[in-house]
Amino acid sequence: MKQVPASRRFAVIMAGGIGSRFWPWSRRALPKQLLALAGDTTMLEDTALRLRGIVPPENLLIVTSESIRKPVAKAVPWLPASSILCEPVGRNTAPCVGWAAIEVRARQSDGVMAVLPADHLVSPLAAFKKDLRAAYALADAERCLVTFGVRPTEPATGYGYIRAGEPDPRRNRAAAVIGFEEKPTPERAKRFLRAGGYYWNSGMFVWRADTVLDAFAEYLPGMARLLERMDGQRKHGKIPEKTLARTYPRLGKISIDYGIMEKAANRAMIPASFEWNDIGSWDAAGALWPSDNLGNSSRGDVIAINARNNVVAAPGKTVALVGVEGLAIVDTGDAMLVCRREDSQNVRAVLEELERRKRKDLL
Amino acid sequence: MKQVPASRRFAVIMAGGIGSRFWPWSRRALPKQLLALAGDTTMLEDTALRLRGIVPPENLLIVTSESIRKPVAKAVPWLPASSILCEPVGRNTAPCVGWAAIEVRARQSDGVMAVLPADHLVSPLAAFKKDLRAAYALADAERCLVTFGVRPTEPATGYGYIRAGEPDPRRNRAAAVIGFEEKPTPERAKRFLRAGGYYWNSGMFVWRADTVLDAFAEYLPGMARLLERMDGQRKHGKIPEKTLARTYPRLGKISIDYGIMEKAANRAMIPASFEWNDIGSWDAAGALWPSDNLGNSSRGDVIAINARNNVVAAPGKTVALVGVEGLAIVDTGDAMLVCRREDSQNVRAVLEELERRKRKDLL
């Protein structure tokens, strides 16, 4: 299958999320994608650097929220300001993808764009790049909406699933998409794994800008009209902030999965040959860190005495654990979280309490 | 029984301990008696202030370690420097009491002195003062060694016990001491409680200086000789530091209980009518603090979500607990402890590890 030339390859990193599950490290002004959860660099920068050699830097766009424009720009200092698209208000993923698509089209009418969340972990790099090149080629050749499916390693209930046919070597290993399944119950997830042919929906997509805008016109016509109107008001190639501020809030709060992918006919799925981790909690983050022989994994200095399987994130401080097991312990200067690892997705409840107490300083 | 006039009443606060069980709050330079574990003032200052109205300030002595002279002086700024006796090296309680006794005798030949640990909690104040006055009178009238016994509320294994006879109203409720028992096994402690007549050894004593020095001469004659030699070398009423530095290290490492109290004949015990708490661990300290309706007690701001019976000491920081139970969580700027409440006496193991790692900054 014919490769897409680099000049026509674009990538859009979705970096608007608030990542409340990583409190107290994450705050409204410092969401998950701006944290260095896996290594020394931010998730966002990792995501951007992963594209080197595939997408020219000038073809890379980041969509984020106006409220975090500065820290985002700081995380990717080599990116021109014009490449950072700031949503005046958050509106789920469909508006974000739609806006990015008209921006890509404005730069390159036959551009092919990858859509990538800013806060996922992918490795090894070579496998990711190979799959991404295959997806660009497929999306360009077949004018289809390409998604990456991840072979499930456990009956996870935190992801949507894609049911797909057999991978076809003549179509760059792509498989026909049979259907999208929302986050399942544990029983249903187990059935998916037993049945086979089900993949985790990674939330990473590749398509031509014109292909996805056609899909918007068909499945989200109201949103498509508003996007085209925004596009028509460009001044010096740029959509004025006033236009954005007026129009963007009118775009529906709808996800690209629900709005387009679950309905479109021209879908294809490439089974990822890379490993994928969306690092959904402190529990998952801890699993990536160095650990001692009793399973205590940490970022920072830990003294563990008769303590097992804890996750500790407290840079710049010595943490002594005595006799405790299965805890996530996260410290910042002004706040600390101590929870059971299996409860680490429930951090949201802490944020709700902080809201009630009007503790804006900690949100 | 005749009251001892205030001018003859002395008190010696033993403030030389290193209180390693309160790490990371306590450090070598900031031991337990210098922490505000129960309220807003340090344990040492609380102990000193408790004596107001009974012992004139000029009759109050504090024995501590040379290494913490400054913070001790800061904790009781109203005390003249000459009232703070600094041991050049720590030597258990017998040398400390012996030195204090010769200091009291030098000030007042028929002085009666109370010996009080700097880091215990006592309440209510009125009951303590009543018992203390009774003890001064008894010690003066009978020339005996008076100890306070605390009626046990549980078969604790962390204290020594005193076996005593019936309290005698004609002797200010004093009881004859039958014997001293070392920290018992759980079974033995239960037997003590069933049998009755056993009291916790509070480590608080009252005696005339001459009485206790007679006991030193009888039961610790070597130490008594060295103490008298120190006493004989006073210049301007003060034992020179050179003398102390030379002689003090030669005093035996022996406790007043083992060296004198277990052997002396002229002993008496007053059953405490006050409540007594030696606050031996974070678990015990937490029990003194304000707590929410799920038993989470704290110094500082806590958000507890499905969390019970935790102790949190993290001033200046918000601590969120999610789904955890029975933990002690203690934070300082440079270190943090997370342990099970019932393990909170095992903090010593952390200090040993810090020693091994040569982390003097955290010791």
Short mmCIF file of C-alpha atoms in Angstrom, two decimals, chain A:
data_model
loop_
_atom_site.label_atom_id
_atom_site.label_comp_id
_atom_site.label_asym_id
_atom_site.label_seq_id
_atom_site.Cartn_x
_atom_site.Cartn_y
_atom_site.Cartn_z
CA MET A 1 0.00 0.00 0.00
CA LYS A 2 1.34 3.42 -0.97
CA GLN A 3 2.96 5.47 1.83
CA VAL A 4 1.63 8.99 2.48
CA PRO A 5 4.44 11.55 1.98
CA ALA A 6 5.51 13.26 5.22
CA SER A 7 4.33 16.67 3.97
CA ARG A 8 0.76 15.37 3.90
CA ARG A 9 0.97 13.72 7.31
CA PHE A 10 -0.53 15.67 10.21
CA ALA A 11 -1.05 14.84 13.84
CA VAL A 12 -3.44 16.33 16.37
CA ILE A 13 -2.74 15.80 20.04
CA MET A 14 -5.80 16.15 22.23
CA ALA A 15 -4.55 17.81 25.40
CA GLY A 16 -7.66 19.37 26.89
CA GLY A 17 -8.36 16.87 29.66
CA ILE A 18 -8.36 17.72 33.33
CA GLY A 19 -7.09 14.34 34.59
CA SER A 20 -8.59 14.60 38.04
CA ARG A 21 -7.48 11.08 38.91
CA PHE A 22 -3.96 12.24 39.59
CA TRP A 23 -4.73 14.64 42.38
CA PRO A 24 -2.84 15.98 44.29
CA TRP A 25 -0.15 16.09 41.58
CA SER A 26 -2.69 17.11 38.97
CA ARG A 27 -4.59 20.34 39.40
CA ARG A 28 -6.87 22.30 37.10
CA ALA A 29 -3.82 24.27 36.02
CA LEU A 30 -1.65 21.15 35.78
CA PRO A 31 -3.63 18.25 34.36
CA LYS A 32 -2.35 14.74 33.78
CA GLN A 33 -0.86 15.42 30.31
CA LEU A 34 1.43 18.01 31.90
CA LEU A 35 2.74 15.58 34.51
CA ALA A 36 5.82 13.42 34.12
CA LEU A 37 4.00 10.27 35.27
CA ALA A 38 6.12 7.73 33.45
CA GLY A 39 9.55 9.31 33.32
CA ASP A 40 11.21 12.69 33.43
CA THR A 41 9.22 14.37 30.66
CA THR A 42 5.57 15.30 30.54
CA MET A 43 3.08 12.91 28.94
CA LEU A 44 2.34 15.63 26.38
CA GLU A 45 5.94 16.08 25.35
CA ASP A 46 6.39 12.30 25.20
CA THR A 47 3.39 12.08 22.87
CA ALA A 48 4.74 14.85 20.65
CA LEU A 49 8.29 13.45 20.53
CA ARG A 50 6.93 10.01 19.63
CA LEU A 51 5.95 11.47 16.23
CA ARG A 52 9.45 12.56 15.23
CA GLY A 53 10.42 11.17 11.84
CA ILE A 54 6.79 10.57 10.91
CA VAL A 55 5.07 13.94 11.14
CA PRO A 56 7.00 17.16 10.37
CA PRO A 57 6.92 19.48 13.43
CA GLU A 58 5.05 22.13 11.44
CA ASN A 59 2.26 19.57 10.82
CA LEU A 60 1.74 18.91 14.50
CA LEU A 61 -1.24 20.54 16.22
CA ILE A 62 -2.18 20.48 19.86
CA VAL A 63 -5.75 21.13 20.93
CA THR A 64 -6.04 22.20 24.52
CA SER A 65 -7.97 24.48 26.81
CA GLU A 66 -7.48 28.23 26.88
CA SER A 67 -7.00 27.96 30.66
CA ILE A 68 -3.77 25.95 30.31
CA ARG A 69 -2.33 27.55 27.17
CA LYS A 70 0.82 28.69 28.97
CA PRO A 71 1.88 25.43 30.66
CA VAL A 72 1.09 23.55 27.44
CA ALA A 73 3.28 25.91 25.42
CA LYS A 74 6.01 25.46 28.02
CA ALA A 75 5.83 21.67 27.72
CA VAL A 76 6.51 21.82 23.95
CA PRO A 77 8.63 24.97 23.65
CA TRP A 78 9.78 24.03 20.14
CA LEU A 79 6.22 24.26 18.80
CA PRO A 80 5.08 27.59 17.24
CA ALA A 81 2.21 29.30 19.08
CA SER A 82 0.03 28.93 15.98
CA SER A 83 0.15 25.14 16.38
CA ILE A 84 -1.56 25.29 19.76
CA LEU A 85 -5.33 25.48 19.34
CA CYS A 86 -7.04 26.61 22.51
CA GLU A 87 -10.69 25.74 23.02
CA PRO A 88 -12.48 28.59 24.80
CA VAL A 89 -14.55 25.92 26.60
CA GLY A 90 -14.17 22.14 26.82
CA ARG A 91 -16.63 20.32 24.53
CA ASN A 92 -15.67 16.60 24.55
CA THR A 93 -13.76 15.06 21.62
CA ALA A 94 -16.02 15.53 18.56
CA PRO A 95 -15.74 19.37 18.46
CA CYS A 96 -12.02 19.07 19.17
CA VAL A 97 -11.51 16.67 16.24
CA GLY A 98 -13.78 18.74 14.01
CA TRP A 99 -11.89 21.94 14.63
CA ALA A 100 -8.56 20.18 14.15
CA ALA A 101 -9.83 18.71 10.86
CA ILE A 102 -10.72 22.11 9.40
CA GLU A 103 -7.30 23.39 10.53
CA VAL A 104 -5.54 20.50 8.78
CA ARG A 105 -7.66 20.98 5.65
CA ALA A 106 -6.81 24.70 5.64
CA ARG A 107 -3.10 23.82 5.65
CA GLN A 108 -3.27 20.87 3.26
CA SER A 109 -6.47 19.99 1.41
CA ASP A 110 -5.53 16.30 1.14
CA GLY A 111 -3.88 16.11 4.57
CA VAL A 112 -4.11 12.87 6.56
CA MET A 113 -4.30 13.34 10.28
CA ALA A 114 -3.66 11.17 13.29
CA VAL A 115 -5.66 11.99 16.43
CA LEU A 116 -3.80 11.09 19.61
CA PRO A 117 -4.64 11.57 23.28
CA ALA A 118 -1.86 13.49 25.07
CA ASP A 119 -1.75 11.24 28.10
CA HIS A 120 -1.32 7.66 26.95
CA LEU A 121 1.79 5.55 27.06
CA VAL A 122 2.90 3.64 23.98
CA SER A 123 5.87 1.35 23.43
CA PRO A 124 7.99 0.16 21.80
CA LEU A 125 8.38 3.21 19.65
CA ALA A 126 9.31 1.31 16.48
CA ALA A 127 6.10 -0.73 16.58
CA PHE A 128 4.02 2.39 17.12
CA LYS A 129 5.67 4.13 14.17
CA LYS A 130 5.17 1.14 11.90
CA ASP A 131 1.46 0.91 12.80
CA LEU A 132 1.03 4.66 12.41
CA ARG A 133 2.58 4.64 8.91
CA ALA A 134 0.31 1.75 7.97
CA ALA A 135 -2.71 3.67 9.25
CA TYR A 136 -1.82 6.83 7.27
CA ALA A 137 -1.50 4.76 4.11
CA LEU A 138 -4.75 2.89 4.73
CA ALA A 139 -6.72 6.04 5.58
CA ASP A 140 -5.44 7.75 2.44
CA ALA A 141 -5.93 4.81 0.11
CA GLU A 142 -9.36 3.72 1.33
CA ARG A 143 -10.72 7.08 2.53
CA CYS A 144 -11.70 5.30 5.72
CA LEU A 145 -11.77 6.12 9.44
CA VAL A 146 -8.93 4.12 10.98
CA THR A 147 -8.83 3.28 14.64
CA PHE A 148 -6.24 1.34 16.66
CA GLY A 149 -7.47 -1.64 18.64
CA VAL A 150 -5.46 -2.99 21.55
CA ARG A 151 -5.55 -6.73 22.22
CA PRO A 152 -6.97 -7.01 25.76
CA THR A 153 -4.78 -8.65 28.38
CA GLU A 154 -7.54 -8.74 31.00
CA PRO A 155 -11.32 -8.22 31.14
CA ALA A 156 -10.97 -4.52 31.90
CA THR A 157 -14.18 -2.63 32.53
CA GLY A 158 -12.65 0.82 32.20
CA TYR A 159 -12.36 0.83 28.40
CA GLY A 160 -14.73 0.69 25.46
CA TYR A 161 -14.25 -2.33 23.18
CA ILE A 162 -14.16 -2.67 19.41
CA ARG A 163 -15.43 -5.86 17.84
CA ALA A 164 -13.50 -6.49 14.65
CA GLY A 165 -13.09 -9.08 11.89
CA GLU A 166 -9.91 -10.82 10.85
CA PRO A 167 -6.84 -8.63 10.20
CA ASP A 168 -6.19 -8.53 6.45
CA PRO A 169 -2.48 -8.58 5.42
CA ARG A 170 -3.37 -6.94 2.07
CA ARG A 171 -4.95 -4.00 3.93
CA ASN A 172 -1.94 -3.28 6.16
CA ARG A 173 -3.35 -5.82 8.65
CA ALA A 174 -6.54 -3.76 9.01
CA ALA A 175 -9.71 -5.51 10.14
CA ALA A 176 -13.29 -4.58 9.43
CA VAL A 177 -15.00 -2.94 12.41
CA ILE A 178 -18.11 -4.91 13.37
CA GLY A 179 -19.15 -2.68 16.23
CA PHE A 180 -18.21 -0.44 19.16
CA GLU A 181 -19.10 -1.56 22.67
CA GLU A 182 -19.31 0.82 25.63
CA LYS A 183 -17.45 0.08 28.89
CA PRO A 184 -18.79 -3.38 29.79
CA THR A 185 -19.80 -5.03 33.04
CA PRO A 186 -17.21 -7.49 34.40
CA GLU A 187 -19.28 -10.44 33.11
CA ARG A 188 -19.62 -8.93 29.65
CA ALA A 189 -15.90 -8.09 29.56
CA LYS A 190 -15.09 -11.72 30.38
CA ARG A 191 -17.40 -12.85 27.58
CA PHE A 192 -15.57 -10.53 25.15
CA LEU A 193 -12.24 -12.10 26.06
CA ARG A 194 -13.56 -15.64 25.76
CA ALA A 195 -15.18 -14.89 22.39
CA GLY A 196 -12.07 -13.25 20.91
CA GLY A 197 -12.16 -10.60 18.19
CA TYR A 198 -12.68 -7.84 20.77
CA TYR A 199 -10.12 -5.06 21.22
CA TRP A 200 -9.74 -2.15 23.59
CA ASN A 201 -10.64 1.17 22.01
CA SER A 202 -7.42 3.15 22.37
CA GLY A 203 -8.97 6.45 21.35
CA MET A 204 -6.30 6.91 18.67
CA PHE A 205 -7.49 7.49 15.13
CA VAL A 206 -6.14 8.26 11.65
CA TRP A 207 -8.12 9.70 8.73
CA ARG A 208 -7.98 12.22 5.94
CA ALA A 209 -9.31 15.60 7.08
CA ASP A 210 -11.81 15.57 4.21
CA THR A 211 -12.97 12.05 5.07
CA VAL A 212 -13.76 12.89 8.68
CA LEU A 213 -15.37 16.20 7.74
CA ASP A 214 -17.64 14.27 5.36
CA ALA A 215 -18.55 12.06 8.32
CA PHE A 216 -19.31 15.16 10.43
CA ALA A 217 -21.58 16.43 7.63
CA GLU A 218 -23.42 13.11 7.61
CA TYR A 219 -23.65 12.21 11.31
CA LEU A 220 -23.28 15.56 13.09
CA PRO A 221 -24.64 18.00 10.48
CA GLY A 222 -25.34 20.81 12.95
CA MET A 223 -21.81 20.70 14.27
CA ALA A 224 -20.45 20.45 10.71
CA ARG A 225 -22.29 23.64 9.70
CA LEU A 226 -20.90 25.57 12.68
CA LEU A 227 -17.38 24.28 11.95
CA GLU A 228 -17.63 25.38 8.29
CA ARG A 229 -18.91 28.77 9.41
CA MET A 230 -15.89 29.13 11.72
CA ASP A 231 -13.67 28.09 8.82
CA GLY A 232 -15.25 30.74 6.57
CA GLN A 233 -14.36 33.57 8.97
CA ARG A 234 -10.58 33.12 8.90
CA LYS A 235 -8.49 36.29 8.92
CA HIS A 236 -4.89 35.86 7.73
CA GLY A 237 -5.49 32.10 7.82
CA LYS A 238 -6.58 32.09 11.44
CA ILE A 239 -10.04 31.76 12.98
CA PRO A 240 -10.47 34.95 15.07
CA GLU A 241 -10.75 34.42 18.83
CA LYS A 242 -14.05 36.29 18.84
CA THR A 243 -15.50 33.79 16.38
CA LEU A 244 -14.24 30.91 18.49
CA ALA A 245 -15.63 32.41 21.68
CA ARG A 246 -19.03 32.87 20.03
CA THR A 247 -19.31 29.63 18.09
CA TYR A 248 -17.35 27.02 20.03
CA PRO A 249 -19.69 26.88 23.04
CA ARG A 250 -22.53 26.04 20.61
CA LEU A 251 -20.81 22.84 19.47
CA GLY A 252 -22.44 19.84 21.15
CA LYS A 253 -20.78 18.05 24.04
CA ILE A 254 -20.33 14.75 22.26
CA SER A 255 -17.50 12.30 21.85
CA ILE A 256 -16.00 11.35 18.50
CA ASP A 257 -16.72 7.70 19.33
CA TYR A 258 -20.39 8.23 19.99
CA GLY A 259 -20.91 10.98 17.39
CA ILE A 260 -19.06 9.42 14.45
CA MET A 261 -17.26 6.12 15.01
CA GLU A 262 -20.22 4.15 16.30
CA LYS A 263 -22.26 5.18 13.26
CA ALA A 264 -19.92 5.48 10.29
CA ALA A 265 -19.74 2.75 7.62
CA ASN A 266 -16.20 3.32 6.30
CA ARG A 267 -14.36 2.20 9.45
CA ALA A 268 -11.28 0.06 9.81
CA MET A 269 -9.26 -1.10 12.77
CA ILE A 270 -5.55 -1.82 12.90
CA PRO A 271 -4.65 -4.16 15.78
CA ALA A 272 -1.87 -2.38 17.63
CA SER A 273 1.46 -4.19 17.53
CA PHE A 274 2.61 -1.82 20.29
CA GLU A 275 1.78 -1.95 23.98
CA TRP A 276 -0.62 0.67 25.23
CA ASN A 277 -1.37 2.04 28.67
CA ASP A 278 -3.71 4.90 29.39
CA ILE A 279 -2.37 5.15 32.97
CA GLY A 280 -5.79 5.66 34.44
CA SER A 281 -4.88 5.86 38.11
CA TRP A 282 -2.05 6.06 40.64
CA ASP A 283 -2.24 2.28 40.77
CA ALA A 284 -1.45 2.08 37.05
CA ALA A 285 1.22 4.78 37.26
CA GLY A 286 2.95 2.97 40.10
CA ALA A 287 3.16 -0.17 38.02
CA LEU A 288 5.50 1.73 35.68
CA TRP A 289 7.96 2.84 38.34
CA PRO A 290 11.02 1.18 39.82
CA SER A 291 10.10 -1.15 42.65
CA ASP A 292 11.88 -2.97 45.46
CA ASN A 293 11.73 -6.72 46.00
CA LEU A 294 8.56 -6.41 48.08
CA GLY A 295 6.68 -4.67 45.27
CA ASN A 296 6.88 -1.15 46.64
CA SER A 297 7.18 1.10 43.62
CA SER A 298 8.12 4.70 44.01
CA ARG A 299 9.14 8.06 42.66
CA GLY A 300 11.40 9.25 45.43
CA ASP A 301 13.17 7.84 48.47
CA VAL A 302 11.35 5.06 50.32
CA ILE A 303 12.21 3.05 53.43
CA ALA A 304 9.96 -0.02 53.55
CA ILE A 305 9.82 -2.07 56.72
CA ASN A 306 7.55 -5.09 56.47
CA ALA A 307 5.58 -3.17 53.82
CA ARG A 308 4.43 -4.55 50.46
CA ASN A 309 2.96 -3.51 47.14
CA ASN A 310 2.66 0.17 47.88
CA VAL A 311 2.92 3.03 45.40
CA VAL A 312 4.68 6.14 46.64
CA ALA A 313 4.95 9.43 44.78
CA ALA A 314 6.64 11.97 47.02
CA PRO A 315 9.60 13.57 45.27
CA GLY A 316 12.09 15.37 47.45
CA LYS A 317 11.08 13.58 50.63
CA THR A 318 11.90 10.34 52.41
CA VAL A 319 8.85 8.18 53.01
CA ALA A 320 8.99 5.44 55.64
CA LEU A 321 6.42 2.66 55.33
CA VAL A 322 5.96 0.34 58.30
CA GLY A 323 3.71 -2.70 57.99
CA VAL A 324 1.39 -1.27 55.34
CA GLU A 325 0.24 -2.97 52.17
CA GLY A 326 -1.44 -2.02 48.90
CA LEU A 327 -1.53 1.73 49.48
CA ALA A 328 -1.06 4.63 47.10
CA ILE A 329 0.65 7.54 48.85
CA VAL A 330 1.07 10.78 46.96
CA ASP A 331 2.50 13.95 48.37
CA THR A 332 2.90 17.54 47.25
CA GLY A 333 3.87 20.53 49.33
CA ASP A 334 0.29 21.46 50.12
CA ALA A 335 -1.61 18.19 49.96
CA MET A 336 -1.34 14.46 50.42
CA LEU A 337 -3.39 11.48 49.30
CA VAL A 338 -3.38 8.14 51.08
CA CYS A 339 -5.68 5.55 49.56
CA ARG A 340 -5.95 1.86 48.82
CA ARG A 341 -4.46 1.14 45.38
CA GLU A 342 -7.74 -0.38 44.21
CA ASP A 343 -9.55 2.80 45.27
CA SER A 344 -7.19 5.07 43.37
CA GLN A 345 -9.81 5.70 40.69
CA ASN A 346 -12.04 7.20 43.37
CA VAL A 347 -9.92 10.29 43.85
CA ARG A 348 -12.75 12.22 42.22
CA ALA A 349 -14.64 12.06 45.52
CA VAL A 350 -11.82 14.05 47.12
CA LEU A 351 -12.16 16.74 44.46
CA GLU A 352 -15.91 16.94 45.06
CA GLU A 353 -15.24 17.49 48.75
CA LEU A 354 -12.64 20.17 47.94
CA GLU A 355 -15.26 21.86 45.73
CA ARG A 356 -17.74 21.81 48.60
CA ARG A 357 -15.12 23.34 50.89
CA LYS A 358 -14.31 25.95 48.22
CA ARG A 359 -10.62 24.98 48.34
CA LYS A 360 -9.78 26.44 44.93
CA ASP A 361 -6.15 26.46 45.98
CA LEU A 362 -6.12 22.65 45.92
CA LEU A 363 -8.27 22.06 42.84
#
